[in-house]
Backbone as ProteinMPNN parsed JSONL, in Angstrom:
{"seq_chain_A": "XXXXXXXXXXXXXXXXXXXXXXXXXXXXXXXXXXXXXXXXXXXXXXXXXXXXXXXXXXXXXXXXXXXXXXXXXXXXXXXXXXXXXXXXXXXXXXXX", "coords_chain_A": {"N_chain_A": [[-9.997, 13.304, -78.756], [-7.524, 15.458, -77.583], [-4.14, 14.549, -77.511], [-2.249, 15.94, -76.09], [-3.696, 17.201, -74.125], [-4.483, 15.022, -72.61], [-2.013, 14.318, -71.471], [-1.56, 16.534, -69.877], [-3.563, 16.254, -68.005], [-2.803, 13.941, -66.65], [-0.459, 14.69, -65.456], [-0.64, 16.09, -62.84], [-1.461, 13.892, -61.274], [0.696, 12.152, -61.536], [2.695, 13.707, -60.348], [1.714, 13.8, -57.734], [1.889, 11.087, -57.012], [4.667, 10.746, -57.13], [5.501, 12.538, -55.133], [4.298, 11.37, -52.893], [5.677, 8.926, -52.772], [8.29, 9.833, -52.284], [7.964, 11.09, -49.784], [7.186, 8.931, -48.216], [9.495, 7.419, -48.229], [11.194, 8.968, -46.714], [10.716, 8.537, -43.979], [11.477, 5.949, -43.539], [14.031, 5.448, -42.625], [13.897, 6.051, -39.966], [12.646, 3.979, -38.701], [14.21, 1.714, -37.605], [15.455, 3.059, -35.453], [13.271, 3.962, -33.938], [12.198, 1.488, -33.304], [14.184, 0.392, -31.639], [14.029, 2.231, -29.535], [11.463, 1.673, -28.604], [11.839, -0.968, -27.725], [13.67, -0.51, -25.653], [12.118, 1.028, -23.914], [10.14, -0.846, -23.242], [11.746, -2.655, -21.921], [12.328, -1.174, -19.626], [9.804, -1.145, -18.46], [9.519, -3.854, -17.86], [11.595, -4.066, -15.996], [10.548, -2.545, -13.889], [8.315, -4.102, -13.209], [9.658, -6.38, -12.28], [11.021, -5.291, -10.091], [8.862, -4.631, -8.439], [7.864, -7.197, -7.987], [9.968, -8.249, -6.535], [9.719, -6.845, -4.183], [7.531, -7.869, -2.864], [7.927, -10.141, -1.02], [9.146, -8.76, 1.149], [7.066, -7.09, 1.916], [5.186, -8.961, 2.771], [6.49, -10.063, 5.017], [6.596, -7.784, 6.636], [3.877, -7.347, 7.136], [3.273, -9.696, 8.53], [4.849, -9.318, 10.83], [3.642, -7.017, 11.888], [1.116, -8.016, 12.395], [1.612, -9.765, 14.507], [2.4, -7.91, 16.461], [-0.007, -6.5, 16.662], [-1.666, -8.494, 17.678], [-0.516, -8.891, 20.221], [-0.985, -6.362, 21.348], [-3.8, -6.267, 21.338], [-4.377, -8.364, 23.099], [-3.273, -7.32, 25.467], [-4.944, -5.088, 25.869], [-7.432, -6.32, 26.248], [-6.941, -7.74, 28.623], [-6.43, -5.586, 30.376], [-8.911, -4.319, 30.327], [-10.481, -6.291, 31.497], [-9.41, -6.338, 34.076], [-10.086, -3.769, 34.901], [-12.878, -3.859, 34.999], [-13.294, -5.657, 37.01], [-12.777, -4.495, 39.437], [-13.634, -3.831, 42.769], [-15.459, -1.46, 44.452], [-15.938, 0.104, 47.52], [-18.557, 1.829, 49.14], [-17.872, 3.223, 51.386], [-15.253, 4.022, 51.056], [-15.311, 5.997, 49.227], [-15.136, 9.462, 48.646], [-16.667, 12.677, 48.572]], "CA_chain_A": [[-9.362, 14.068, -77.71], [-6.179, 15.935, -77.856], [-3.174, 13.807, -76.702], [-1.551, 16.866, -75.196], [-4.615, 17.426, -73.015], [-4.391, 13.827, -71.769], [-0.76, 14.414, -70.721], [-1.716, 17.574, -68.859], [-4.438, 15.72, -66.954], [-2.084, 12.921, -65.887], [0.701, 15.301, -64.809], [-0.826, 16.246, -61.385], [-1.512, 12.578, -60.643], [2.07, 11.672, -61.514], [3.403, 14.502, -59.34], [1.226, 13.358, -56.428], [2.474, 9.775, -56.753], [6.089, 10.949, -56.876], [5.614, 13.184, -53.823], [3.948, 10.362, -51.887], [6.792, 7.978, -52.703], [9.423, 10.494, -51.633], [7.662, 11.301, -48.367], [7.175, 7.628, -47.547], [10.883, 6.99, -48.096], [11.897, 9.774, -45.707], [10.548, 7.987, -42.643], [11.918, 4.558, -43.458], [15.28, 5.388, -41.861], [13.593, 6.21, -38.547], [12.018, 2.771, -38.164], [15.08, 0.985, -36.666], [15.664, 3.868, -34.251], [12.04, 3.904, -33.152], [12.07, 0.12, -32.81], [15.096, 0.262, -30.494], [13.472, 3.025, -28.439], [10.328, 0.922, -28.063], [12.384, -2.106, -26.974], [14.262, 0.014, -24.418], [11.013, 1.426, -23.03], [9.528, -2.069, -22.731], [12.695, -3.183, -20.943], [12.125, -0.428, -18.386], [8.548, -1.639, -17.879], [9.814, -5.159, -17.268], [12.403, -3.823, -14.794], [9.656, -2.097, -12.818], [7.55, -5.278, -12.783], [10.544, -7.234, -11.492], [11.265, -4.61, -8.819], [7.657, -4.815, -7.625], [7.792, -8.599, -7.578], [10.991, -8.451, -5.508], [9.301, -6.193, -2.944], [6.405, -8.577, -2.246], [8.303, -10.863, 0.207], [9.357, -7.799, 2.232], [5.749, -6.647, 2.354], [4.574, -10.065, 3.509], [7.144, -10.136, 6.329], [6.166, -6.617, 7.406], [2.499, -7.594, 7.578], [3.321, -10.729, 9.569], [5.37, -8.695, 12.042], [2.637, -6.115, 12.442], [0.019, -8.841, 12.904], [2.041, -10.225, 15.832], [2.308, -6.744, 17.343], [-1.43, -6.216, 16.851], [-2.192, -9.534, 18.565], [-0.038, -8.586, 21.577], [-1.686, -5.162, 21.808], [-5.189, -6.634, 21.603], [-4.378, -9.166, 24.327], [-3.034, -6.411, 26.594], [-6.149, -4.265, 26.058], [-8.477, -7.181, 26.819], [-6.589, -7.995, 30.024], [-6.616, -4.345, 31.133], [-10.353, -4.097, 30.465], [-10.98, -7.269, 32.465], [-8.999, -5.867, 35.408], [-10.839, -2.556, 35.235], [-14.271, -4.195, 35.32], [-13.362, -6.522, 38.19], [-12.461, -3.733, 40.648], [-14.751, -3.643, 43.698], [-15.334, -0.197, 45.175], [-16.865, 0.234, 48.642], [-19.123, 3.17, 49.287], [-17.21, 3.882, 52.51], [-13.963, 4.566, 50.633], [-15.529, 7.114, 48.308], [-15.334, 10.798, 49.205], [-17.242, 13.606, 47.607]], "C_chain_A": [[-7.939, 14.382, -78.097], [-5.186, 15.168, -76.967], [-2.435, 14.705, -75.723], [-2.405, 17.141, -73.961], [-4.598, 16.227, -72.063], [-3.122, 13.853, -70.923], [-0.869, 15.451, -69.619], [-2.59, 17.088, -67.707], [-3.69, 14.7, -66.084], [-0.883, 13.491, -65.138], [0.489, 15.529, -63.306], [-0.862, 14.906, -60.654], [-0.109, 11.985, -60.519], [2.886, 12.409, -60.452], [2.989, 14.076, -57.937], [1.812, 11.993, -56.063], [3.96, 9.886, -56.429], [6.312, 11.554, -55.492], [5.314, 12.191, -52.699], [5.084, 9.359, -51.701], [7.989, 8.583, -51.981], [9.175, 10.688, -50.14], [7.646, 9.986, -47.592], [8.597, 7.132, -47.32], [11.642, 7.762, -47.037], [11.825, 9.141, -44.321], [11.081, 6.586, -42.475], [13.204, 4.424, -42.646], [15.034, 5.514, -40.361], [13.06, 4.929, -37.914], [12.957, 1.988, -37.246], [15.314, 1.752, -35.362], [14.441, 3.803, -33.349], [11.818, 2.51, -32.572], [12.962, -0.098, -31.589], [14.592, 1.058, -29.293], [12.298, 2.297, -27.791], [10.81, -0.273, -27.243], [12.987, -1.651, -25.648], [13.173, 0.409, -23.427], [10.336, 0.192, -22.445], [10.451, -2.744, -21.718], [12.564, -2.476, -19.602], [10.841, -0.878, -17.685], [8.788, -2.98, -17.195], [10.667, -5.016, -16.008], [11.526, -3.397, -13.629], [8.796, -3.251, -12.307], [8.405, -6.184, -11.903], [10.826, -6.609, -10.131], [10.065, -4.779, -7.895], [7.557, -6.251, -7.117], [8.815, -8.89, -6.479], [10.589, -7.837, -4.171], [8.202, -6.961, -2.209], [6.822, -9.379, -1.014], [8.555, -9.921, 1.393], [8.022, -7.322, 2.792], [5.061, -7.722, 3.184], [5.182, -10.17, 4.903], [6.739, -8.964, 7.218], [4.763, -6.828, 7.954], [2.473, -8.651, 8.671], [3.814, -10.148, 10.891], [4.353, -7.779, 12.692], [1.458, -6.897, 13.004], [0.368, -9.366, 14.295], [1.938, -9.09, 16.844], [0.844, -6.428, 17.658], [-2.062, -7.233, 17.803], [-1.771, -9.262, 20.011], [-0.774, -7.381, 22.151], [-3.13, -5.492, 22.167], [-5.3, -7.45, 22.89], [-4.189, -8.273, 25.551], [-4.264, -5.55, 26.873], [-7.26, -5.09, 26.691], [-8.197, -7.467, 28.286], [-6.799, -6.75, 30.876], [-8.096, -4.056, 31.339], [-10.945, -5.063, 31.49], [-10.606, -6.855, 33.885], [-9.836, -4.671, 35.832], [-12.278, -2.885, 35.612], [-14.384, -5.071, 36.557], [-13.047, -5.78, 39.487], [-13.739, -3.551, 41.466], [-14.512, -2.37, 44.501], [-16.393, -0.173, 46.276], [-17.352, 1.664, 48.724], [-18.428, 3.923, 50.411], [-15.872, 4.496, 52.102], [-14.111, 5.751, 49.69], [-15.731, 8.405, 49.078], [-15.954, 11.664, 48.121], [-16.143, 14.422, 47.084]], "O_chain_A": [[-7.276, 13.653, -78.835], [-5.381, 15.141, -75.752], [-2.043, 14.263, -74.644], [-1.871, 17.295, -72.862], [-4.688, 16.398, -70.848], [-3.155, 13.445, -69.762], [-0.321, 15.26, -68.533], [-2.374, 17.474, -66.558], [-3.944, 14.624, -64.882], [-0.342, 12.821, -64.258], [1.384, 15.183, -62.535], [-0.351, 14.793, -59.54], [0.224, 11.383, -59.498], [3.68, 11.794, -59.739], [3.831, 14.0, -57.043], [2.192, 11.775, -54.912], [4.454, 9.188, -55.543], [7.21, 11.13, -54.764], [5.999, 12.178, -51.676], [5.405, 8.992, -50.571], [8.626, 7.922, -51.161], [10.074, 10.476, -49.326], [8.054, 9.944, -46.432], [8.868, 6.485, -46.309], [12.638, 7.266, -46.51], [12.795, 9.211, -43.565], [11.13, 6.081, -41.353], [13.437, 3.379, -42.039], [15.886, 5.118, -39.565], [13.033, 4.822, -36.688], [12.522, 1.614, -36.157], [15.364, 1.151, -34.289], [14.562, 3.613, -32.139], [11.302, 2.375, -31.462], [12.533, -0.709, -30.611], [14.716, 0.606, -28.155], [12.158, 2.305, -26.568], [10.253, -0.561, -26.184], [12.833, -2.329, -24.631], [13.297, 0.15, -22.23], [9.991, 0.186, -21.263], [9.974, -3.343, -20.754], [12.677, -3.11, -18.553], [10.802, -0.979, -16.459], [8.315, -3.211, -16.083], [10.481, -5.767, -15.051], [11.737, -3.841, -12.5], [8.572, -3.367, -11.102], [7.927, -6.698, -10.891], [10.865, -7.315, -9.123], [10.229, -5.039, -6.703], [7.209, -6.487, -5.96], [8.55, -9.696, -5.586], [11.076, -8.271, -3.127], [7.973, -6.71, -1.025], [6.115, -9.307, -0.01], [8.21, -10.257, 2.526], [7.869, -7.171, 4.004], [4.424, -7.417, 4.192], [4.451, -10.349, 5.877], [6.557, -9.135, 8.424], [4.496, -6.518, 9.115], [1.726, -8.516, 9.64], [3.262, -10.449, 11.949], [4.217, -7.766, 13.916], [0.86, -6.478, 13.996], [-0.496, -9.408, 15.171], [1.446, -9.286, 17.955], [0.506, -6.122, 18.801], [-2.894, -6.875, 18.636], [-2.586, -9.39, 20.926], [-1.145, -7.386, 23.325], [-3.628, -5.04, 23.198], [-6.221, -7.243, 23.68], [-4.872, -8.451, 26.561], [-4.584, -5.314, 28.038], [-7.958, -4.605, 27.582], [-9.113, -7.441, 29.108], [-7.3, -6.853, 31.996], [-8.495, -3.597, 32.41], [-11.819, -4.681, 32.268], [-11.411, -7.01, 34.802], [-10.247, -4.572, 36.988], [-12.839, -2.224, 36.486], [-15.478, -5.214, 37.103], [-13.051, -6.4, 40.55], [-14.784, -3.172, 40.937], [-13.478, -2.225, 45.152], [-17.578, -0.393, 46.022], [-16.618, 2.599, 48.405], [-18.396, 5.153, 50.391], [-15.407, 5.423, 52.766], [-13.13, 6.433, 49.392], [-16.444, 8.415, 50.08], [-15.789, 11.419, 46.925], [-16.366, 15.293, 46.243]]}, "name": "protein", "num_of_chains": 1, "seq": "XXXXXXXXXXXXXXXXXXXXXXXXXXXXXXXXXXXXXXXXXXXXXXXXXXXXXXXXXXXXXXXXXXXXXXXXXXXXXXXXXXXXXXXXXXXXXXXX"}
């Protein structure tokens, strides 16, 4: 085989390896920036989780307050229904 032909065959492979190395090196400077952006985004997620956790006691107190109101309303409705069913109506007091 001709040695010059062997060099010509290896030239595209060498160029491809060089291009790959150069392109891989271009993105290496972005890694710290992207890492900091990811950490900041995760910090925001944690802030939202903490905000939700802080709202739970308020929600519990609201439900307790509404449960008391609901109990009072139910008691009033039951008493009103009992009064309404205990009314005695005479036929003489009814008019057409």
